[in-house]
């Protein structure tokens, strides 16, 4: 394995990994995971602040999805623990919603757009009128009010992912966890969805934890970027994105600071 | 386009050949003196005599009731059992040879034991029909349940769906196209079982009517029975297709859309 070199030294102070945030909603303590003999994640310590938008970046195959599964309670980590609102996660907690990468597989093709959004609310025990109103509100939030009666597969890819986002929002979570949510749509749609996410997060004050392999996306969206690397993967750096808000596709990305951060993250990740 | 015209053209596409064949049969068999191949005109005369409405109520109706009951029981049992076996792989692995064995048993071979155990009345007939229709549906249901996309299971877990909601809104709809494929096979096997059980069982029903007519050398009546059987089989398939089109409306659009993307 190669020795660690430069990238860390010219970085601004980002706090040591695991440094506490004032009001954490998720706390990751000594998290590690192995598939049999193969260790994928090792010694992860970090916290996600309430209302924060954090992106997890890393090269493909680094174990981002495993991390996400451990964070959401879909997978039991072999070491360490994850606390959600101070309580240890054993199974997906009520205050957490997940948006999966592949919208064409995560939506039920036999349910209408509205019913897809309503389904989690049924199990949550919400009354019929209330869950429909909540679902319609969430669909309006993502601009799909006119498509409630359609089947998801009748919509474009970007619209389908908006349905998945609406499903997450209607669930009224404290945290939305997203697994490469915009990886399967075209560039323009991707930019639109990124801005939709920023707007919705501003509007609803939710915490977002987003996994991506796209460095531009991570820097553009985040309050902080968690860079993963190594085998087994650990935290390369937890980097504060000090770009002014609100972010805007053209002006934000034209800022010299954006370019700096982007190349910094790039070097962190590429430097294996 | 005019809706009636559209329906009419669809119907015409389906019936032109049967109409042509019947016309040929009519013309070729006209004036036949053969005992075995009576003139079609003779058959149709007897058909009206026999089936409107004495034998329709005495034989055809009870047959259909037995078919629907047996098939219904088999369908329900197979789906419930299939959901359980499909959800518990270890159980499914253990029972698979048994299920394959049961499915491979021809319904004729079952008749002696069924008669021994259940007699020759309705019980035996309905149970046999239910038995033969269970296995193809069971195998397909298991297959369907196991093929549910793992991402959907993650969605169900992530959004804390209750067990009932998982079954009702995720597993069953996902498995349904396969269930129906199995049910279509099971339906034709059920019709076979219906005829067979009626041929060997207590008097009554279409199978009995056909066999009894043949034995009493009433060949014309036998022919009318065959026609009724054919019509019932055809109608059963049509009815099944209508239910399927309704229940799986989403699936047709979905698969078509998938194909168009390619």
Coordinates of C-alpha atoms in Angstrom, one line a residue:
Chain A
X1 CA 0.0 0.0 0.0
X2 CA 1.3 3.5 -0.9
X3 CA 2.1 6.0 1.7
X4 CA -0.3 8.9 2.4
X5 CA 1.0 12.1 0.9
X6 CA 0.1 15.6 0.1
X7 CA -3.7 15.9 -0.1
X8 CA -4.1 16.2 3.6
X9 CA -1.5 19.0 4.1
X10 CA -2.9 21.7 2.0
X11 CA -6.5 21.1 3.1
X12 CA -8.2 23.8 5.2
X13 CA -9.1 22.8 8.7
X14 CA -11.9 20.4 8.4
X15 CA -11.8 19.0 11.8
X16 CA -10.7 15.5 12.6
X17 CA -13.0 12.7 11.5
X18 CA -15.4 12.0 14.2
X19 CA -15.3 15.6 15.5
X20 CA -18.6 16.3 17.2
X21 CA -21.2 18.5 15.6
X22 CA -23.4 20.5 18.0
X23 CA -26.7 18.8 17.4
X24 CA -26.1 15.4 15.8
X25 CA -29.0 13.4 14.5
X26 CA -26.8 10.5 13.4
X27 CA -23.7 9.3 15.1
X28 CA -21.4 6.6 13.7
X29 CA -19.1 4.9 16.1
X30 CA -16.3 2.6 15.1
X31 CA -18.3 1.3 12.2
X32 CA -16.8 -1.5 10.2
X33 CA -18.1 -4.2 8.0
X34 CA -16.8 -7.4 6.5
X35 CA -18.3 -9.9 4.0
X36 CA -16.8 -13.1 5.3
X37 CA -13.0 -12.6 5.2
X38 CA -13.2 -9.5 3.1
X39 CA -13.3 -6.3 5.1
X40 CA -15.0 -3.5 3.3
X41 CA -15.3 -0.7 5.9
X42 CA -13.1 0.0 8.8
X43 CA -13.2 2.3 11.8
X44 CA -15.6 4.9 10.6
X45 CA -16.4 7.7 13.1
X46 CA -18.5 10.7 12.1
X47 CA -21.6 12.6 13.0
X48 CA -24.3 14.1 10.8
X49 CA -25.8 17.3 12.2
X50 CA -29.5 18.0 12.3
X51 CA -30.5 19.9 9.1
X52 CA -27.1 19.2 7.5
X53 CA -26.6 18.0 3.9
X54 CA -23.7 15.6 3.8
X55 CA -22.4 13.8 0.7
X56 CA -20.4 10.6 0.9
X57 CA -18.1 10.3 -2.1
X58 CA -15.7 7.6 -3.1
X59 CA -14.6 5.6 -6.1
X60 CA -17.0 2.9 -7.3
X61 CA -16.6 -0.3 -5.4
X62 CA -15.3 1.4 -2.3
X63 CA -18.2 0.3 -0.2
X64 CA -20.5 3.3 -0.3
X65 CA -23.6 1.1 -0.7
X66 CA -22.6 -1.1 2.2
X67 CA -22.1 2.0 4.3
X68 CA -25.5 3.3 3.4
X69 CA -27.1 0.0 4.2
X70 CA -25.4 0.0 7.6
X71 CA -26.5 3.6 8.2
X72 CA -30.1 2.9 7.4
X73 CA -30.4 -0.3 9.4
X74 CA -30.9 -2.4 6.3
X75 CA -27.7 -4.2 7.2
X76 CA -26.2 -5.0 10.6
X77 CA -22.6 -3.9 10.7
X78 CA -20.1 -6.4 11.9
X79 CA -18.4 -3.8 14.1
X80 CA -19.4 -0.6 15.8
X81 CA -22.8 1.0 15.8
X82 CA -24.9 3.8 14.4
X83 CA -27.1 6.0 16.6
X84 CA -30.1 7.7 15.2
X85 CA -31.4 10.4 17.5
X86 CA -29.3 8.9 20.3
X87 CA -30.8 5.4 19.8
X88 CA -28.9 2.5 18.3
X89 CA -30.2 1.5 14.9
X90 CA -31.2 -2.2 14.7
X91 CA -33.7 -1.9 11.8
X92 CA -34.7 1.1 9.7
X93 CA -36.0 3.7 12.1
X94 CA -39.2 5.5 11.5
X95 CA -37.6 8.9 11.1
X96 CA -35.5 7.8 8.2
X97 CA -36.5 7.6 4.5
X98 CA -34.4 6.0 1.7
X99 CA -34.2 7.0 -2.0
X100 CA -32.6 4.2 -4.0
X101 CA -30.5 4.6 -7.0
X102 CA -32.5 2.6 -9.5
X103 CA -36.0 4.3 -9.6
X104 CA -37.2 1.7 -12.1
X105 CA -36.7 -1.0 -9.5
X106 CA -37.6 0.9 -6.3
X107 CA -41.1 1.9 -7.4
X108 CA -43.9 -0.7 -7.6
X109 CA -45.0 -0.9 -11.2
X110 CA -48.4 -2.1 -10.3
X111 CA -49.2 0.9 -8.2
X112 CA -50.1 4.4 -9.5
X113 CA -47.8 7.3 -8.6
X114 CA -50.1 8.3 -5.8
X115 CA -50.4 4.8 -4.4
X116 CA -46.6 4.4 -4.4
X117 CA -46.3 7.5 -2.3
X118 CA -49.2 6.4 -0.1
X119 CA -48.0 2.9 0.6
X120 CA -45.5 3.6 3.4
X121 CA -48.1 5.8 5.1
X122 CA -50.6 3.0 5.2
X123 CA -48.2 0.9 7.3
X124 CA -47.5 4.0 9.4
X125 CA -51.2 3.9 10.4
X126 CA -52.2 7.2 8.9
X127 CA -55.9 7.6 8.1
X128 CA -57.0 7.4 4.5
X129 CA -57.9 11.0 3.9
X130 CA -54.7 12.2 5.7
X131 CA -52.3 10.0 3.8
X132 CA -53.8 10.9 0.4
X133 CA -53.5 14.6 1.3
X134 CA -49.9 14.1 2.5
X135 CA -49.0 12.2 -0.6
X136 CA -50.5 14.8 -2.9
X137 CA -48.7 17.5 -1.0
X138 CA -45.4 15.7 -1.5
X139 CA -46.0 15.1 -5.1
X140 CA -46.8 18.8 -5.5
X141 CA -43.5 19.6 -3.8
X142 CA -41.7 17.7 -6.6
X143 CA -43.9 19.1 -9.3
X144 CA -45.8 16.0 -10.2
X145 CA -49.4 17.0 -9.2
X146 CA -50.6 16.2 -12.7
X147 CA -49.3 12.7 -12.7
X148 CA -50.8 11.2 -9.6
X149 CA -52.9 8.7 -11.6
X150 CA -50.2 7.5 -13.9
X151 CA -48.1 4.4 -13.4
X152 CA -44.4 5.1 -12.7
X153 CA -43.3 3.4 -15.8
X154 CA -45.3 5.8 -17.9
X155 CA -43.0 8.6 -16.8
X156 CA -39.5 9.6 -17.7
X157 CA -36.6 8.6 -15.6
X158 CA -36.2 12.0 -13.9
X159 CA -39.9 12.0 -13.1
X160 CA -39.8 8.5 -11.7
X161 CA -37.0 9.6 -9.4
X162 CA -39.1 12.5 -8.3
X163 CA -41.8 10.1 -7.4
X164 CA -39.3 8.2 -5.2
X165 CA -38.3 11.5 -3.6
X166 CA -41.9 12.4 -3.0
X167 CA -42.4 9.0 -1.4
X168 CA -39.5 9.8 1.0
X169 CA -40.8 13.3 1.7
X170 CA -44.4 12.2 2.4
X171 CA -43.0 9.8 5.0
X172 CA -42.1 13.0 7.0
X173 CA -38.6 11.8 7.9
X174 CA -36.0 13.7 9.9
X175 CA -33.3 12.2 7.6
X176 CA -33.4 11.3 3.9
X177 CA -30.7 8.9 2.8
X178 CA -30.1 8.7 -0.9
X179 CA -28.0 6.2 -2.7
X180 CA -26.6 7.7 -5.9
X181 CA -30.1 9.1 -6.6
X182 CA -29.2 11.0 -9.8
X183 CA -26.8 8.5 -11.3
X184 CA -29.2 7.1 -13.9
X185 CA -30.6 10.3 -15.5
X186 CA -29.3 12.6 -18.1
X187 CA -27.1 15.6 -17.3
X188 CA -29.9 18.3 -17.6
X189 CA -32.3 16.2 -15.5
X190 CA -29.6 15.6 -13.0
X191 CA -29.0 19.3 -12.5
X192 CA -32.7 19.9 -12.2
X193 CA -33.0 17.2 -9.6
X194 CA -30.1 18.5 -7.6
X195 CA -31.7 21.9 -7.4
X196 CA -35.0 20.3 -6.5
X197 CA -33.3 18.6 -3.6
X198 CA -31.7 21.8 -2.4
X199 CA -35.0 23.6 -2.6
X200 CA -37.0 20.9 -0.8
X201 CA -34.4 20.6 1.9
X202 CA -34.5 24.3 2.4
X203 CA -38.3 24.3 2.5
X204 CA -38.7 21.3 4.8
X205 CA -35.6 21.5 6.9
X206 CA -34.7 17.9 6.6
X207 CA -31.3 16.3 7.0
X208 CA -29.9 14.7 3.9
X209 CA -27.2 12.1 3.6
X210 CA -26.4 11.5 -0.1
X211 CA -24.0 8.9 -1.5
X212 CA -22.5 9.7 -4.9
X213 CA -19.5 9.0 -7.0
X214 CA -19.8 12.4 -8.7
X215 CA -17.4 15.0 -7.1
X216 CA -19.1 18.0 -8.7
X217 CA -22.4 16.9 -7.4
X218 CA -21.0 16.3 -3.9
X219 CA -19.3 19.7 -3.7
X220 CA -22.3 21.6 -5.2
X221 CA -24.8 20.1 -2.8
X222 CA -23.0 19.6 0.4
X223 CA -22.5 21.4 3.7
X224 CA -19.8 18.7 4.3
X225 CA -18.3 16.1 2.1
X226 CA -17.2 12.8 3.5
X227 CA -14.5 11.3 1.3
X228 CA -14.1 7.5 1.5
X229 CA -11.1 5.6 0.3
X230 CA -8.7 2.7 0.8
X231 CA -9.2 -1.0 1.1
X232 CA -10.9 -1.5 3.5
X233 CA -12.4 1.9 3.2
X234 CA -12.0 4.5 5.8
X235 CA -12.6 8.2 6.0
X236 CA -10.1 10.1 3.9
X237 CA -11.4 13.4 5.0
X238 CA -14.5 15.1 6.3
X239 CA -14.4 18.4 4.5
X240 CA -16.5 21.5 5.1
X241 CA -17.8 23.1 1.9
X242 CA -17.6 26.8 2.6
X243 CA -19.5 27.9 -0.5
X244 CA -22.2 30.6 -0.1
X245 CA -25.8 29.6 -0.3
X246 CA -28.2 29.5 -2.0
X247 CA -26.3 27.4 -4.5
X248 CA -26.9 27.9 -8.2
X249 CA -25.8 25.7 -11.0
X250 CA -23.9 28.3 -13.0
X251 CA -22.7 30.9 -10.6
X252 CA -21.7 28.4 -7.8
X253 CA -19.8 26.2 -10.1
X254 CA -18.0 29.2 -11.5
X255 CA -16.6 30.2 -8.2
X256 CA -12.8 29.7 -7.8
X257 CA -13.5 28.1 -4.4
X258 CA -15.7 25.5 -6.1
X259 CA -12.8 24.6 -8.3
X260 CA -10.5 24.4 -5.4
X261 CA -12.8 22.1 -3.4
X262 CA -13.5 20.0 -6.3
X263 CA -9.8 19.3 -7.1
X264 CA -9.2 18.8 -3.4
X265 CA -11.9 16.1 -3.2
X266 CA -10.7 14.7 -6.5
X267 CA -7.2 14.2 -5.2
X268 CA -8.5 12.7 -2.0
X269 CA -10.4 10.1 -3.8
X270 CA -8.0 9.4 -6.6
X271 CA -5.1 9.1 -4.3
X272 CA -5.5 5.5 -3.3
Chain B
X1 CA -62.5 5.2 -34.7
X2 CA -66.0 3.9 -34.1
X3 CA -65.9 1.6 -31.2
X4 CA -68.6 -0.9 -32.4
X5 CA -66.8 -1.2 -35.7
X6 CA -63.5 -1.9 -33.9
X7 CA -65.1 -4.6 -31.8
X8 CA -66.8 -6.1 -34.8
X9 CA -63.5 -6.3 -36.8
X10 CA -61.8 -8.0 -33.8
X11 CA -64.6 -10.5 -33.5
X12 CA -64.5 -11.1 -37.3
X13 CA -60.7 -11.8 -37.2
X14 CA -61.3 -14.5 -34.6
X15 CA -64.4 -16.2 -36.0
X16 CA -63.9 -16.3 -39.8
X17 CA -62.0 -19.6 -39.8
X18 CA -64.3 -21.5 -37.4
X19 CA -67.3 -20.3 -39.5
X20 CA -65.7 -21.5 -42.6
X21 CA -64.9 -24.9 -41.1
X22 CA -68.4 -25.3 -39.8
X23 CA -69.8 -24.5 -43.2
X24 CA -67.5 -27.0 -44.8
X25 CA -68.5 -29.6 -42.2
X26 CA -72.2 -28.8 -42.9
X27 CA -71.8 -29.2 -46.6
X28 CA -69.6 -32.3 -46.6
X29 CA -71.7 -34.2 -44.0
X30 CA -75.0 -33.3 -45.6
X31 CA -77.0 -36.4 -46.3
X32 CA -74.5 -38.7 -44.5
X33 CA -75.8 -42.1 -43.6
X34 CA -72.8 -43.1 -41.6
X35 CA -73.6 -44.1 -38.0
X36 CA -70.4 -42.5 -36.7
X37 CA -70.3 -39.4 -38.9
X38 CA -73.9 -38.1 -38.8
X39 CA -74.9 -35.0 -40.8
X40 CA -74.2 -31.7 -39.0
X41 CA -77.8 -30.7 -39.6
X42 CA -78.9 -33.8 -37.6
X43 CA -76.5 -32.9 -34.8
X44 CA -77.7 -29.3 -34.5
X45 CA -81.3 -30.5 -34.4
X46 CA -80.6 -32.8 -31.6
X47 CA -78.4 -30.2 -30.0
X48 CA -81.3 -27.8 -29.6
X49 CA -83.5 -30.7 -28.4
X50 CA -81.1 -31.9 -25.8
X51 CA -79.4 -28.8 -24.5
X52 CA -82.3 -26.3 -24.4
X53 CA -82.7 -26.7 -21.6
X54 CA -83.0 -30.2 -20.0
X55 CA -79.4 -31.3 -20.2
X56 CA -78.0 -27.8 -19.8
X57 CA -79.5 -27.7 -16.3
X58 CA -79.0 -31.4 -15.5
X59 CA -75.5 -32.0 -16.9
X60 CA -73.7 -28.9 -18.1
X61 CA -74.5 -26.7 -15.1
X62 CA -73.4 -29.2 -12.5
X63 CA -70.2 -29.9 -14.5
X64 CA -69.4 -26.2 -14.6
X65 CA -70.1 -25.8 -10.9
X66 CA -67.7 -28.7 -10.1
X67 CA -65.1 -27.2 -12.4
X68 CA -65.3 -23.7 -10.8
X69 CA -65.4 -25.1 -7.3
X70 CA -62.5 -27.5 -7.8
X71 CA -60.4 -25.0 -9.7
X72 CA -61.2 -22.2 -7.1
X73 CA -60.1 -24.4 -4.2
X74 CA -56.9 -25.5 -6.0
X75 CA -56.1 -21.9 -6.9
X76 CA -56.6 -20.6 -3.4
X77 CA -54.7 -23.4 -1.8
X78 CA -51.8 -23.1 -4.3
X79 CA -51.5 -19.3 -3.8
X80 CA -51.5 -19.5 0.0
X81 CA -49.1 -22.4 0.1
X82 CA -46.9 -20.8 -2.6
X83 CA -46.6 -17.6 -0.6
X84 CA -45.4 -19.6 2.4
X85 CA -43.0 -21.8 0.4
X86 CA -41.7 -18.9 -1.7
X87 CA -40.9 -16.9 1.4
X88 CA -39.1 -19.7 3.2
X89 CA -36.4 -21.0 0.8
X90 CA -35.4 -23.9 3.1
X91 CA -39.0 -25.2 3.2
X92 CA -39.3 -24.8 -0.5
X93 CA -36.1 -26.7 -1.2
X94 CA -37.3 -29.5 1.1
X95 CA -40.7 -29.8 -0.6
X96 CA -39.8 -29.2 -4.2
X97 CA -39.3 -32.9 -5.1
X98 CA -42.6 -33.7 -3.6
X99 CA -44.4 -31.0 -5.5
X100 CA -42.8 -31.9 -8.7
X101 CA -43.8 -35.5 -8.1
X102 CA -47.4 -34.5 -7.5
X103 CA -47.5 -32.4 -10.5
X104 CA -46.1 -35.1 -12.7
X105 CA -48.9 -37.5 -11.7
X106 CA -51.5 -37.7 -14.5
X107 CA -55.0 -37.1 -13.3
X108 CA -56.2 -40.4 -14.8
X109 CA -53.8 -42.3 -12.5
X110 CA -55.3 -40.6 -9.5
X111 CA -58.9 -41.8 -10.2
X112 CA -58.7 -45.2 -8.6
X113 CA -57.3 -44.0 -5.3
X114 CA -59.6 -41.0 -5.2
X115 CA -62.6 -43.2 -5.7
X116 CA -61.4 -45.5 -3.0
X117 CA -61.0 -42.7 -0.6
X118 CA -63.9 -40.4 -1.5
X119 CA -66.4 -42.5 -3.4
X120 CA -67.9 -41.6 -6.7
X121 CA -69.9 -38.5 -5.9
X122 CA -69.2 -34.8 -6.1
X123 CA -66.6 -34.9 -3.3
X124 CA -64.3 -37.1 -5.4
X125 CA -64.8 -35.1 -8.5
X126 CA -64.2 -31.7 -6.9
X127 CA -61.2 -32.9 -4.9
X128 CA -59.6 -34.4 -8.0
X129 CA -60.1 -31.2 -9.9
X130 CA -58.7 -29.2 -7.0
X131 CA -55.7 -31.6 -6.7
X132 CA -54.6 -31.4 -10.3
X133 CA -55.0 -27.6 -10.5
X134 CA -53.0 -27.0 -7.4
X135 CA -49.5 -28.1 -8.5
X136 CA -48.9 -25.9 -11.6
X137 CA -50.2 -22.9 -9.8
X138 CA -48.1 -23.7 -6.7
X139 CA -44.9 -24.1 -8.6
X140 CA -45.5 -20.8 -10.5
X141 CA -46.5 -18.9 -7.3
X142 CA -43.3 -20.1 -5.6
X143 CA -41.3 -18.9 -8.6
X144 CA -43.1 -15.6 -8.7
X145 CA -42.6 -15.0 -5.0
X146 CA -38.9 -15.8 -5.2
X147 CA -38.4 -13.5 -8.1
X148 CA -39.5 -10.3 -6.3
X149 CA -36.8 -7.7 -6.9
X150 CA -34.5 -7.5 -3.9
X151 CA -34.7 -3.7 -4.1
X152 CA -38.4 -3.9 -3.4
X153 CA -37.7 -5.9 -0.3
X154 CA -35.3 -3.2 0.7
X155 CA -38.0 -0.6 0.1
X156 CA -40.4 -2.6 2.1
X157 CA -37.9 -2.9 5.0
X158 CA -36.7 0.7 4.7
X159 CA -40.3 2.1 4.9
X160 CA -41.3 -0.3 7.6
X161 CA -44.1 -1.9 5.7
X162 CA -46.2 -4.3 7.9
X163 CA -46.1 -7.9 7.0
X164 CA -49.6 -7.8 5.6
X165 CA -48.9 -4.8 3.5
X166 CA -45.7 -6.5 2.2
X167 CA -47.8 -9.4 1.1
X168 CA -50.7 -7.4 -0.2
X169 CA -48.8 -4.6 -2.0
X170 CA -45.4 -6.1 -2.8
X171 CA -45.2 -9.8 -3.0
X172 CA -48.6 -10.8 -4.4
X173 CA -48.7 -8.2 -7.2
X174 CA -45.1 -9.1 -8.1
X175 CA -45.9 -12.8 -8.3
X176 CA -49.3 -12.4 -10.0
X177 CA -48.2 -12.6 -13.6
X178 CA -46.5 -15.9 -12.9
X179 CA -49.5 -17.1 -10.8
X180 CA -51.7 -16.5 -13.8
X181 CA -49.4 -18.3 -16.2
X182 CA -49.7 -21.3 -13.9
X183 CA -53.4 -20.9 -13.5
X184 CA -53.9 -21.0 -17.3
X185 CA -52.2 -24.4 -17.5
X186 CA -54.1 -25.6 -14.4
X187 CA -57.4 -24.6 -16.0
X188 CA -57.0 -26.9 -19.0
X189 CA -55.9 -29.7 -16.7
X190 CA -59.0 -29.0 -14.6
X191 CA -61.3 -29.4 -17.6
X192 CA -59.6 -32.8 -18.3
X193 CA -60.1 -33.9 -14.7
X194 CA -63.7 -32.8 -14.8
X195 CA -64.5 -35.0 -17.8
X196 CA -62.6 -37.9 -16.5
X197 CA -64.1 -37.9 -13.0
X198 CA -67.5 -37.7 -14.6
X199 CA -66.8 -40.6 -16.9
X200 CA -65.8 -42.9 -14.0
X201 CA -67.9 -41.4 -11.2
X202 CA -71.6 -41.4 -10.4
X203 CA -74.0 -40.6 -13.3
X204 CA -74.4 -37.0 -14.3
X205 CA -72.3 -34.3 -15.9
X206 CA -70.9 -33.8 -19.4
X207 CA -68.3 -36.5 -19.2
X208 CA -70.9 -39.0 -18.2
X209 CA -73.3 -37.8 -20.9
X210 CA -70.7 -38.3 -23.7
X211 CA -69.6 -41.7 -22.5
X212 CA -73.2 -42.9 -21.9
X213 CA -74.4 -41.7 -25.3
X214 CA -71.6 -43.6 -27.0
X215 CA -72.4 -46.8 -25.0
X216 CA -76.0 -46.6 -25.9
X217 CA -75.1 -45.9 -29.6
X218 CA -76.7 -42.5 -29.5
X219 CA -73.8 -41.2 -31.6
X220 CA -75.6 -38.0 -32.5
X221 CA -76.1 -37.1 -28.9
X222 CA -72.4 -37.9 -28.2
X223 CA -71.4 -35.4 -30.8
X224 CA -73.6 -32.7 -29.2
X225 CA -71.9 -33.4 -25.9
X226 CA -68.5 -33.0 -27.4
X227 CA -69.6 -29.6 -28.9
X228 CA -70.8 -28.5 -25.5
X229 CA -67.5 -29.5 -23.9
X230 CA -65.6 -27.6 -26.5
X231 CA -67.7 -24.5 -26.0
X232 CA -67.3 -24.7 -22.2
X233 CA -63.6 -25.0 -22.5
X234 CA -63.5 -22.1 -24.9
X235 CA -65.7 -20.0 -22.6
X236 CA -63.6 -20.9 -19.5
X237 CA -60.5 -19.7 -21.3
X238 CA -62.1 -16.5 -22.5
X239 CA -63.4 -15.8 -19.0
X240 CA -60.0 -16.4 -17.6
X241 CA -58.5 -14.1 -20.1
X242 CA -60.9 -11.3 -19.1
X243 CA -60.1 -11.7 -15.5
X244 CA -56.4 -11.7 -16.3
X245 CA -56.6 -8.6 -18.5
X246 CA -58.3 -6.8 -15.6
X247 CA -56.1 -7.9 -12.8
X248 CA -52.8 -7.6 -14.8
X249 CA -53.7 -4.4 -16.7
X250 CA -50.6 -2.7 -15.4
X251 CA -48.4 -5.7 -16.5
X252 CA -49.4 -5.4 -20.1
X253 CA -48.5 -1.8 -20.3
X254 CA -45.3 -2.3 -18.3
X255 CA -43.9 -5.2 -20.4
X256 CA -44.8 -3.4 -23.6
X257 CA -43.0 -0.3 -22.4
X258 CA -40.0 -2.4 -21.4
X259 CA -39.9 -3.8 -24.9
X260 CA -40.2 -0.5 -26.6
X261 CA -37.2 0.7 -24.6
X262 CA -35.0 -1.9 -26.2

